[in-house]
Backbone as a printed PyTorch tensor [residue, N CA C, xyz], in Angstrom:
tensor([[[ 14.2280,  23.2890,  21.8490],
         [ 13.8060,  22.2990,  21.8000],
         [ 12.5020,  22.0460,  22.0120]],

        [[ 11.2780,  21.4390,  21.3340],
         [ 10.4180,  21.6260,  21.9380],
         [ 10.1520,  20.3090,  23.2690]],

        [[  9.3400,  20.4640,  24.0570],
         [  9.0610,  18.9130,  25.1140],
         [  8.3500,  18.1280,  24.5390]],

        [[  8.1610,  16.6750,  24.8580],
         [  7.8220,  15.6040,  24.4860],
         [  6.2950,  15.8530,  24.6470]],

        [[  5.8080,  16.7170,  25.5550],
         [  4.6680,  16.2760,  25.5660],
         [  4.0090,  17.5490,  24.2760]],

        [[  4.6680,  18.6750,  23.5460],
         [  4.2520,  19.2770,  22.6370],
         [  4.3790,  19.2930,  21.4900]],

        [[  5.0260,  17.3760,  21.1150],
         [  5.2970,  17.5090,  19.9240],
         [  4.1090,  16.7740,  19.4460]],

        [[  3.6670,  17.3060,  18.3790],
         [  2.1160,  15.8750,  17.5770],
         [  2.8680,  14.7710,  17.3830]],

        [[  1.6950,  13.4970,  17.2730],
         [  2.4050,  12.8160,  16.7190],
         [  1.5920,  12.3850,  15.6570]],

        [[  2.2380,  11.4900,  14.9430],
         [  1.0860,  11.0760,  13.3890],
         [  0.4600,  10.1440,  13.5010]],

        [[ -0.6670,  10.1900,  13.0990],
         [ -1.5170,   9.3650,  12.7150],
         [ -1.5240,   7.7570,  12.1290]],

        [[ -1.6470,   7.1440,  12.5620],
         [ -0.9420,   5.7640,  11.8960],
         [ -2.1070,   4.2610,  11.7440]],

        [[ -2.6520,   4.5270,  10.1000],
         [ -3.6910,   3.8370,  10.4200],
         [ -3.0620,   2.4280,   9.6090]],

        [[ -3.9670,   1.3410,   9.4580],
         [ -3.7200,   0.0110,   8.6910],
         [ -5.4130,  -0.0500,   8.3450]],

        [[ -5.5280,   0.2370,   6.7810],
         [ -6.3240,  -0.0580,   5.6960],
         [ -7.4240,  -1.5540,   6.0450]],

        [[ -8.1270,  -1.3450,   6.8450],
         [ -8.6580,  -3.0440,   7.4540],
         [ -8.8930,  -3.8090,   5.8480]],

        [[ -9.3330,  -3.3020,   4.4920],
         [ -9.7900,  -3.6270,   3.3640],
         [ -8.4960,  -3.9950,   2.4010]],

        [[ -7.0520,  -3.2530,   2.0930],
         [ -6.2120,  -3.2970,   1.3350],
         [ -4.8300,  -2.7670,   2.3020]],

        [[ -3.8040,  -4.0540,   2.0810],
         [ -2.5510,  -3.7280,   2.8500],
         [ -1.7640,  -2.4970,   2.6240]],

        [[ -2.5290,  -1.8660,   3.4550],
         [ -1.9150,   0.2010,   3.2500],
         [ -1.8370,   0.6230,   4.8360]],

        [[ -0.6980,   1.7470,   4.5190],
         [  0.0470,   1.9280,   5.9170],
         [ -0.2700,   3.4340,   5.3910]],

        [[ -1.2810,   4.0900,   6.3330],
         [ -1.8270,   5.3690,   6.3270],
         [ -1.0660,   6.0970,   7.2390]],

        [[  0.0270,   7.4720,   6.6280],
         [  0.0860,   8.5630,   7.9870],
         [ -0.0870,   9.6740,   7.7010]],

        [[ -0.9500,  10.2340,   8.4840],
         [ -0.8410,  11.7350,   8.8180],
         [ -0.4680,  12.6060,   9.6560]],

        [[ -0.0090,  13.8630,   9.6160],
         [  0.5520,  14.5820,  10.1450],
         [  0.6150,  16.1500,  10.1610]],

        [[  0.2650,  16.7090,  10.5350],
         [ -0.3120,  18.6240,  10.1300],
         [  1.4570,  19.2060,  11.0120]],

        [[  2.0280,  20.3630,  10.0030],
         [  3.5490,  20.2890,   9.9960],
         [  2.6830,  21.8280,  10.1490]],

        [[  3.4840,  22.6970,  11.3160],
         [  3.5050,  24.4450,  10.6890],
         [  4.4270,  24.7540,   9.8720]],

        [[  3.8940,  24.5690,   8.7690],
         [  4.6280,  25.1570,   7.7060],
         [  4.0840,  25.4550,   5.8940]],

        [[  4.7180,  25.6300,   5.0010],
         [  4.0450,  25.3980,   4.0910],
         [  4.5180,  24.2420,   2.9360]],

        [[  3.2810,  23.8780,   1.8790],
         [  3.7800,  22.8830,   0.9180],
         [  4.8820,  22.7870,   0.5210]],

        [[  5.3930,  23.5280,  -0.0550],
         [  6.6180,  24.1680,  -0.2850],
         [  7.7750,  23.2810,   0.5080]],

        [[  7.8410,  24.0260,   1.9180],
         [  8.7950,  23.7970,   3.2970],
         [  8.9980,  22.5340,   2.8100]],

        [[  7.3920,  21.7020,   2.7650],
         [  7.9930,  20.2100,   3.1590],
         [  8.0880,  19.0900,   2.1050]],

        [[  7.7980,  19.9530,   0.5310],
         [  8.4440,  19.3160,  -0.2250],
         [ 10.2260,  19.1280,  -0.3910]],

        [[ 10.2270,  20.5880,  -0.1110],
         [ 11.8060,  20.3960,  -0.1090],
         [ 12.3890,  20.2820,   0.9300]],

        [[ 12.1510,  19.7840,   1.7950],
         [ 12.6130,  18.6410,   3.0930],
         [ 12.3970,  17.2150,   2.3860]],

        [[ 11.7860,  16.7950,   1.4390],
         [ 11.7690,  15.1750,   1.0850],
         [ 12.2240,  14.7150,  -0.0560]],

        [[ 12.4590,  16.1210,  -0.8900],
         [ 13.2500,  16.4010,  -2.1430],
         [ 15.0380,  16.3580,  -1.8580]],

        [[ 15.1500,  17.4310,  -1.2310],
         [ 16.6760,  17.6190,  -1.2070],
         [ 17.5230,  16.6240,  -0.2250]],

        [[ 18.6290,  16.1870,  -0.5910],
         [ 19.2230,  15.5580,  -0.3560],
         [ 19.7230,  15.4680,   1.7270]],

        [[ 20.4810,  16.6650,   1.3040],
         [ 20.8960,  17.1870,   2.4470],
         [ 19.8630,  17.3830,   3.6400]],

        [[ 18.9710,  18.2550,   3.5130],
         [ 17.6200,  18.0330,   4.4610],
         [ 16.9830,  16.5710,   4.6880]],

        [[ 17.0520,  15.9650,   4.0790],
         [ 16.1490,  14.5350,   4.1390],
         [ 17.6550,  13.3400,   5.0420]],

        [[ 18.4290,  13.8880,   4.6140],
         [ 19.6330,  13.0640,   5.5400],
         [ 19.3720,  13.7820,   6.9550]],

        [[ 18.9620,  15.1620,   7.4210],
         [ 19.0700,  15.3980,   9.0540],
         [ 17.4830,  15.0390,   9.4420]],

        [[ 16.7660,  14.7560,   8.9710],
         [ 15.4400,  14.5250,   9.9100],
         [ 14.8040,  12.8680,   9.4680]],

        [[ 15.2260,  12.3750,   8.2790],
         [ 14.3730,  10.8420,   8.2720],
         [ 14.5060,   9.8530,   9.4250]],

        [[ 14.1640,   9.4300,   9.8240],
         [ 14.1080,   8.0320,  11.0600],
         [ 14.5540,   8.4790,  12.2970]],

        [[ 14.4810,   7.7180,  12.9910],
         [ 14.6970,   7.6020,  15.0850],
         [ 15.7760,   8.6670,  15.2320]],

        [[ 15.7640,   9.0100,  16.0850],
         [ 16.8890,   9.9380,  16.4080],
         [ 18.2410,   9.3570,  16.9360]],

        [[ 18.3850,   8.0930,  17.1100],
         [ 19.4730,   7.2180,  17.4240],
         [ 19.8540,   6.4260,  16.3010]],

        [[ 19.9350,   7.2500,  15.4510],
         [ 20.3160,   7.1060,  13.4960],
         [ 21.0820,   8.0620,  13.1030]],

        [[ 21.7170,   7.8490,  12.3480],
         [ 22.4310,   9.0280,  11.7840],
         [ 22.0660,   8.1770,   9.8800]],

        [[ 22.0890,   9.1230,   9.2270],
         [ 21.3220,   9.1490,   7.8380],
         [ 22.9450,   9.5080,   7.0510]],

        [[ 23.0060,   8.6390,   5.7250],
         [ 24.2060,   8.7640,   5.1970],
         [ 23.2340,   8.7140,   3.1410]],

        [[ 23.4250,   9.7620,   2.5150],
         [ 22.6790,   9.7300,   1.1130],
         [ 24.1620,   9.0150,   0.1770]],

        [[ 23.4120,   8.0420,  -0.2840],
         [ 23.7970,   7.3120,  -1.3040],
         [ 23.9840,   7.5590,  -2.7780]],

        [[ 22.7450,   7.8990,  -3.2550],
         [ 22.8290,   8.6160,  -4.3690],
         [ 20.8890,   8.7550,  -4.1810]],

        [[ 21.1190,  10.2390,  -4.9030],
         [ 20.0510,  11.3090,  -4.9420],
         [ 19.4220,  11.9460,  -6.2230]],

        [[ 18.5650,  11.4870,  -6.7170],
         [ 17.8170,  12.1940,  -7.5550],
         [ 16.2550,  12.0220,  -7.8630]],

        [[ 15.9570,  13.3000,  -7.3760],
         [ 14.6080,  13.4440,  -6.9500],
         [ 13.9430,  14.3660,  -8.1380]],

        [[ 13.5600,  13.4990,  -8.9190],
         [ 12.9960,  14.1610, -10.1270],
         [ 12.3330,  12.6960, -10.4690]],

        [[ 10.7840,  13.0080, -11.5280],
         [ 10.0040,  12.0420, -11.5940],
         [ 11.0720,  11.5560, -12.5920]],

        [[ 11.0440,   9.4520, -12.8710],
         [ 11.9010,   8.8040, -12.9760],
         [ 13.1630,   8.4710, -12.6610]],

        [[ 13.4240,   9.3220, -11.2210],
         [ 14.9520,   9.3920, -10.6420],
         [ 14.9550,   8.2580,  -9.3950]],

        [[ 16.1410,   8.2700,  -9.1220],
         [ 16.3470,   6.8490,  -8.5610],
         [ 16.7910,   7.7010,  -6.5760]],

        [[ 16.8790,   6.7130,  -5.9330],
         [ 17.5730,   6.8170,  -4.5080],
         [ 17.8450,   6.1820,  -3.3670]],

        [[ 18.8160,   6.2410,  -2.4790],
         [ 19.2660,   5.4040,  -1.9380],
         [ 19.8260,   6.0860,  -0.5440]],

        [[ 19.6150,   5.5040,   0.7390],
         [ 20.0280,   5.8470,   2.0330],
         [ 20.3330,   4.8500,   3.1840]],

        [[ 21.5090,   4.9280,   3.8970],
         [ 21.4040,   4.3730,   4.5570],
         [ 21.9050,   4.8530,   6.0530]],

        [[ 20.9340,   4.5090,   6.9860],
         [ 21.0840,   4.9450,   8.1150],
         [ 22.1480,   3.7620,   8.8010]],

        [[ 22.3290,   4.3780,   9.5280],
         [ 23.7180,   4.0630,  10.7130],
         [ 23.4170,   4.3010,  12.4110]],

        [[ 23.8800,   3.3440,  13.0500],
         [ 23.5340,   3.2260,  14.0550],
         [ 25.1940,   2.3660,  15.0920]],

        [[ 25.8950,   2.9020,  15.3200],
         [ 27.1870,   2.1880,  15.9950],
         [ 27.9830,   1.4900,  14.5910]],

        [[ 27.9300,   0.6400,  14.5820],
         [ 28.2770,  -0.1630,  13.5260],
         [ 27.8350,  -1.0290,  12.6430]],

        [[ 25.9550,  -1.1900,  13.0810],
         [ 25.2400,  -1.6300,  12.0500],
         [ 24.4020,  -0.5400,  10.8650]],

        [[ 24.1260,  -1.2880,   9.9510],
         [ 23.7550,  -0.2690,   8.6440],
         [ 22.6420,  -0.4110,   8.2990]],

        [[ 21.7460,   0.0990,   7.7990],
         [ 20.4430,  -0.4700,   7.2630],
         [ 19.7300,   0.3330,   5.4880]],

        [[ 19.9220,   0.2950,   5.0040],
         [ 19.8370,   0.4800,   3.6810],
         [ 18.9450,   0.7110,   2.9910]],

        [[ 17.8230,   1.5680,   2.3060],
         [ 17.1790,   1.9110,   1.7850],
         [ 16.8040,   2.3450,   0.3100]],

        [[ 16.3110,   1.6350,  -0.6360],
         [ 16.5690,   2.1660,  -2.0710],
         [ 14.7570,   2.2760,  -2.8500]],

        [[ 14.7950,   3.5880,  -3.5990],
         [ 13.7450,   3.4410,  -4.2760],
         [ 13.9830,   4.1350,  -5.5380]],

        [[ 13.0260,   3.9620,  -6.1490],
         [ 12.4360,   5.3770,  -7.6240],
         [ 11.4420,   6.0870,  -7.4130]],

        [[ 11.7380,   7.4000,  -7.6610],
         [ 11.0870,   8.6470,  -7.8270],
         [ 10.0070,   8.2180,  -9.2640]],

        [[  8.7600,   7.7580,  -9.0300],
         [  7.4440,   7.5810, -10.2290],
         [  7.7730,   9.0470, -10.6270]],

        [[  6.8680,   9.7360,  -9.3090],
         [  6.7080,  11.0710,  -9.5830],
         [  6.7050,  12.2790,  -8.6810]],

        [[  7.1340,  13.3830,  -9.2610],
         [  7.3670,  14.5210,  -8.0590],
         [  6.4240,  15.7510,  -9.1250]],

        [[  5.6450,  15.9050,  -8.1060],
         [  4.6800,  17.0620,  -8.4610],
         [  4.5580,  18.0900,  -7.6570]],

        [[  3.6690,  18.9860,  -7.9820],
         [  3.9900,  20.3790,  -7.1590],
         [  3.6600,  20.0310,  -5.5860]],

        [[  2.6250,  19.0850,  -5.3350],
         [  2.7720,  18.9870,  -3.9570],
         [  2.4510,  17.3310,  -3.7220]],

        [[  2.9430,  16.7910,  -4.3560],
         [  3.0260,  15.0470,  -4.4020],
         [  3.9890,  14.5530,  -5.0240]],

        [[  4.3310,  13.3700,  -4.2730],
         [  5.1940,  12.5250,  -4.4580],
         [  4.9280,  10.7500,  -4.6650]],

        [[  5.3790,  10.2960,  -5.5780],
         [  4.8990,   9.0720,  -5.4630],
         [  6.2670,   8.0600,  -5.7320]],

        [[  6.6320,   6.9690,  -5.0840],
         [  7.9870,   6.8780,  -5.2390],
         [  7.7880,   4.9600,  -4.9040]],

        [[  8.9660,   4.4360,  -4.8320],
         [  8.7620,   2.8230,  -4.0950],
         [ 10.2380,   3.1410,  -3.2670]],

        [[  9.6360,   2.1690,  -2.3590],
         [ 10.2450,   1.9940,  -0.8610],
         [ 11.0550,   0.5640,  -0.9120]],

        [[ 12.2340,   0.5050,  -0.4490],
         [ 12.3340,  -1.2400,  -0.3510],
         [ 13.3850,  -0.9170,   0.8160]],

        [[ 13.7270,  -1.4920,   1.6410],
         [ 14.5640,  -2.0130,   2.7990],
         [ 15.6530,  -3.3740,   2.1410]],

        [[ 16.3260,  -2.5600,   2.1480],
         [ 17.4120,  -3.8000,   1.2470],
         [ 17.8630,  -5.4090,   2.0560]],

        [[ 17.1810,  -4.7300,   3.4240],
         [ 17.6960,  -6.7010,   4.6760],
         [ 15.9830,  -7.4760,   3.9890]],

        [[ 15.2660,  -6.7050,   3.5310],
         [ 14.2660,  -7.5730,   2.8010],
         [ 13.5420,  -7.3450,   1.2970]],

        [[ 14.2290,  -7.4950,   0.4510],
         [ 14.2330,  -6.5600,  -0.9890],
         [ 13.0110,  -7.1740,  -1.3790]],

        [[ 12.7200,  -8.0930,  -1.2100],
         [ 10.8170,  -8.6440,  -1.7460],
         [ 10.4820,  -7.6580,  -1.4080]],

        [[  9.9740,  -7.0220,  -0.1890],
         [  9.4150,  -6.0920,   0.2980],
         [  9.0910,  -4.7900,   0.0710]],

        [[  8.7120,  -4.3460,  -1.1660],
         [  8.4490,  -3.2180,  -2.1100],
         [  7.2500,  -2.3520,  -1.6500]],

        [[  7.1780,  -1.3670,  -1.4650],
         [  5.9940,  -0.7170,  -1.1430],
         [  5.9500,   0.4700,  -2.2840]],

        [[  4.8870,   0.7870,  -2.2290],
         [  4.5610,   2.0070,  -3.3070],
         [  3.5320,   2.5510,  -2.7040]],

        [[  4.9470,   4.1250,  -2.0060],
         [  4.2900,   5.3950,  -1.2500],
         [  3.8610,   6.3440,  -1.9360]],

        [[  2.8010,   7.0460,  -1.7270],
         [  1.8900,   8.2290,  -2.3770],
         [  2.7020,   9.4830,  -1.1120]],

        [[  3.0400,  10.6920,  -1.1420],
         [  3.2030,  11.3690,  -0.0750],
         [  2.5860,  12.5280,  -0.9860]],

        [[  1.4190,  13.5990,  -0.3240],
         [  0.9360,  14.3980,  -0.7190],
         [  0.6000,  15.2710,   0.6250]],

        [[  1.1170,  17.1130,   0.3030],
         [  1.3180,  18.0460,   0.9320],
         [ -0.0960,  18.9630,   1.1090]],

        [[ -0.9820,  18.6460,   1.4910],
         [ -1.8590,  19.3460,   1.6250],
         [ -2.3480,  21.0370,   2.4720]],

        [[ -2.0920,  21.7930,   1.8210],
         [ -2.6100,  23.2310,   2.7440],
         [ -4.1710,  22.7210,   3.3690]],

        [[ -3.9000,  23.1640,   4.8690],
         [ -4.4950,  23.5290,   5.6590],
         [ -5.2160,  24.9720,   5.8230]],

        [[ -4.5610,  25.5420,   6.6050],
         [ -5.0920,  26.8140,   6.5110],
         [ -3.9650,  27.9450,   6.4850]],

        [[ -3.3990,  29.0340,   6.4020],
         [ -2.2200,  29.8150,   6.1880],
         [ -0.9220,  29.4930,   7.1360]],

        [[ -0.9070,  28.5150,   8.0880],
         [ -0.0950,  28.1970,   8.5170],
         [  0.2160,  26.5050,   8.5380]],

        [[ -0.5530,  25.6960,   8.1310],
         [ -0.3440,  24.5060,   8.3100],
         [ -0.6040,  23.8710,   6.9770]],

        [[ -0.3230,  22.6060,   7.1360],
         [  0.2090,  21.8290,   6.1900],
         [ -0.2360,  20.3240,   6.5880]],

        [[ -0.7710,  19.5300,   5.8760],
         [ -0.9360,  18.3070,   6.1660],
         [ -0.4320,  17.4970,   5.6570]],

        [[  0.4310,  16.2050,   5.7590],
         [  0.8470,  14.9580,   5.4390],
         [  0.1470,  14.0420,   5.3540]],

        [[  0.2950,  13.4880,   4.3620],
         [ -0.7590,  12.3380,   3.8790],
         [  0.2150,  11.1850,   3.0840]],

        [[  0.7210,  10.2910,   3.7180],
         [  1.4680,   9.3770,   2.9850],
         [  0.9700,   7.7900,   3.1890]],

        [[  1.2020,   7.3630,   2.2040],
         [ -0.1800,   6.3870,   2.0330],
         [  0.9570,   5.0710,   1.2560]],

        [[  1.1950,   3.9550,   1.9740],
         [  2.1790,   3.4180,   1.1830],
         [  1.7720,   1.3720,   1.6080]],

        [[  1.9250,   1.2890,  -0.2810],
         [  0.6860,   0.0280,   0.0490],
         [  1.8730,  -0.9470,  -0.3370]],

        [[  1.4370,  -2.1780,   0.7410],
         [  2.6360,  -3.6910,   0.3560],
         [  1.8560,  -4.4300,  -0.3950]],

        [[  2.4990,  -5.4370,  -0.1400],
         [  2.3310,  -6.8460,  -1.1270],
         [  1.2930,  -7.6850,  -0.4310]],

        [[  1.1490,  -7.9210,   0.6540],
         [  0.5610,  -8.4280,   1.2510],
         [  0.0020,  -7.7400,   3.0290]],

        [[ -1.5090,  -8.6770,   3.4920],
         [ -1.4950,  -7.4040,   4.8600],
         [ -0.2940,  -8.5380,   6.0350]],

        [[  0.3050,  -9.4230,   6.1680],
         [  1.3520, -10.2710,   6.6760],
         [  2.2600,  -9.0820,   6.6860]],

        [[  3.1200,  -8.5080,   5.0610],
         [  3.6870,  -7.4120,   5.1510],
         [  3.8610,  -6.4390,   5.7190]],

        [[  2.4290,  -5.4750,   5.5290],
         [  1.8380,  -4.2760,   6.3340],
         [  2.0690,  -4.5510,   8.0180]],

        [[  1.3710,  -5.8440,   7.8830],
         [  1.1850,  -6.1080,   9.4500],
         [  2.5450,  -6.0110,  10.3160]],

        [[  3.5050,  -6.6800,   9.5470],
         [  4.9160,  -7.1030,   9.9490],
         [  5.8770,  -4.9750,   9.8720]],

        [[  5.4320,  -4.5880,   9.1390],
         [  5.5350,  -3.1350,   9.1610],
         [  5.2340,  -2.2820,  10.3870]],

        [[  3.9310,  -2.6000,  10.3910],
         [  3.6770,  -2.1960,  11.7260],
         [  4.0890,  -2.5500,  13.1720]],

        [[  4.7360,  -3.4040,  13.4510],
         [  4.7580,  -4.1280,  14.3570],
         [  6.3990,  -4.0920,  14.4150]],

        [[  6.6490,  -3.5940,  13.7780],
         [  8.4210,  -3.2370,  13.6580],
         [  8.8290,  -2.2300,  14.7430]],

        [[  7.6820,  -1.5030,  15.1830],
         [  8.5190,  -0.1450,  15.8760],
         [  8.2590,   0.5520,  14.9040]],

        [[  8.0820,   0.9300,  14.1210],
         [  7.9700,   1.7370,  12.4070],
         [  7.5500,   3.6490,  12.9130]],

        [[  6.3820,   3.2050,  14.3270],
         [  6.0230,   4.5000,  14.7260],
         [  6.7390,   5.2820,  15.3310]],

        [[  7.7200,   4.7220,  15.5980],
         [  9.0960,   5.5130,  16.3720],
         [  9.7700,   6.6120,  15.4670]],

        [[ 10.4280,   5.8060,  14.9400],
         [ 10.9130,   6.4960,  13.4480],
         [ 10.3920,   7.7070,  12.7440]],

        [[  8.7590,   7.2500,  12.6040],
         [  8.0920,   8.4490,  12.2910],
         [  7.7270,   9.4160,  12.7610]],

        [[  7.6320,   9.3510,  14.0280],
         [  7.4490,  10.3070,  14.8740],
         [  8.4490,  11.2660,  15.3490]],

        [[  9.6200,  10.7490,  15.6640],
         [ 10.7450,  11.0500,  15.9730],
         [ 11.3220,  11.9270,  15.0770]],

        [[ 11.2760,  11.1970,  13.5320],
         [ 11.5450,  11.5350,  12.4840],
         [ 10.8440,  13.1280,  11.8110]],

        [[  9.3920,  12.9550,  12.6640],
         [  8.6050,  14.2400,  11.7370],
         [  9.3640,  14.9920,  13.0900]],

        [[  9.4650,  15.0910,  13.9940],
         [  9.5650,  15.9700,  15.0180],
         [ 10.7630,  16.3660,  14.8000]],

        [[ 12.0880,  16.0480,  14.2570],
         [ 13.2290,  16.1630,  13.6490],
         [ 12.5900,  17.4980,  12.2540]],

        [[ 11.8380,  16.7690,  11.3470],
         [ 11.6190,  17.3390,  10.3070],
         [ 11.0830,  19.3340,  11.1180]],

        [[ 10.0670,  19.0260,  12.1990],
         [  9.4790,  20.1960,  11.9880],
         [ 10.7650,  21.0440,  12.9020]],

        [[ 11.7470,  20.3100,  13.5800],
         [ 12.4870,  21.6140,  14.1870],
         [ 13.2910,  22.5500,  12.8900]],

        [[ 13.4690,  21.1760,  11.8560],
         [ 14.4090,  22.3540,  10.7770],
         [ 13.5970,  23.1060,  10.0170]],

        [[ 11.8180,  22.8280,  10.4680],
         [ 11.5900,  23.7510,   9.1710],
         [ 11.6780,  25.2230,  10.5140]],

        [[ 11.1350,  25.0570,  11.3630],
         [ 11.3490,  26.4870,  12.4200],
         [ 12.3370,  26.9700,  12.4380]],

        [[ 13.5260,  26.5900,  12.1080],
         [ 14.9270,  26.6380,  12.3460],
         [ 15.1720,  27.5490,  10.7340]],

        [[ 14.2620,  27.3840,  10.3510],
         [ 14.9580,  28.1020,   8.9000],
         [ 15.5150,  27.4660,   7.8630]],

        [[ 15.7590,  26.1110,   8.0350],
         [ 16.5650,  25.2010,   7.3070],
         [ 16.0520,  24.5990,   6.3080]],

        [[ 14.7750,  24.5140,   6.3080],
         [ 13.5190,  24.1260,   4.9540],
         [ 13.3780,  24.6890,   4.4920]]])
């Protein structure tokens, strides 16, 4: 397992003009590996979110026009998320994302996998929310922990050959 010092962190930025959160992180992976890890429900459940949660997939139809729902579990607590896949392309996913604990807070997410060189792919994710207050609530929720721990697990899945 990698040491904490060697694990790259995602760059998380708030757009000053639009209620958008942008996340950027490089992976030692191909775009195809990252796409598979984002669309295969068994792989997705292994890496998404903080290390102290497990994930159960309720339903998962990874195609343009499909939908999904997963549940994060910690002890007796459950946190459900759902959305629709609007587009799944060769190197891009466009989807909605809703935490069921705040069902009015729907974001539109675009995730792009950009080849940097022969061994590196940059993941660029953009989440558009309905207000600056909603965006700032996401940013202050501790989301960076889940993002960075999840991406570290994703990197390990790739290096193990699972993705």
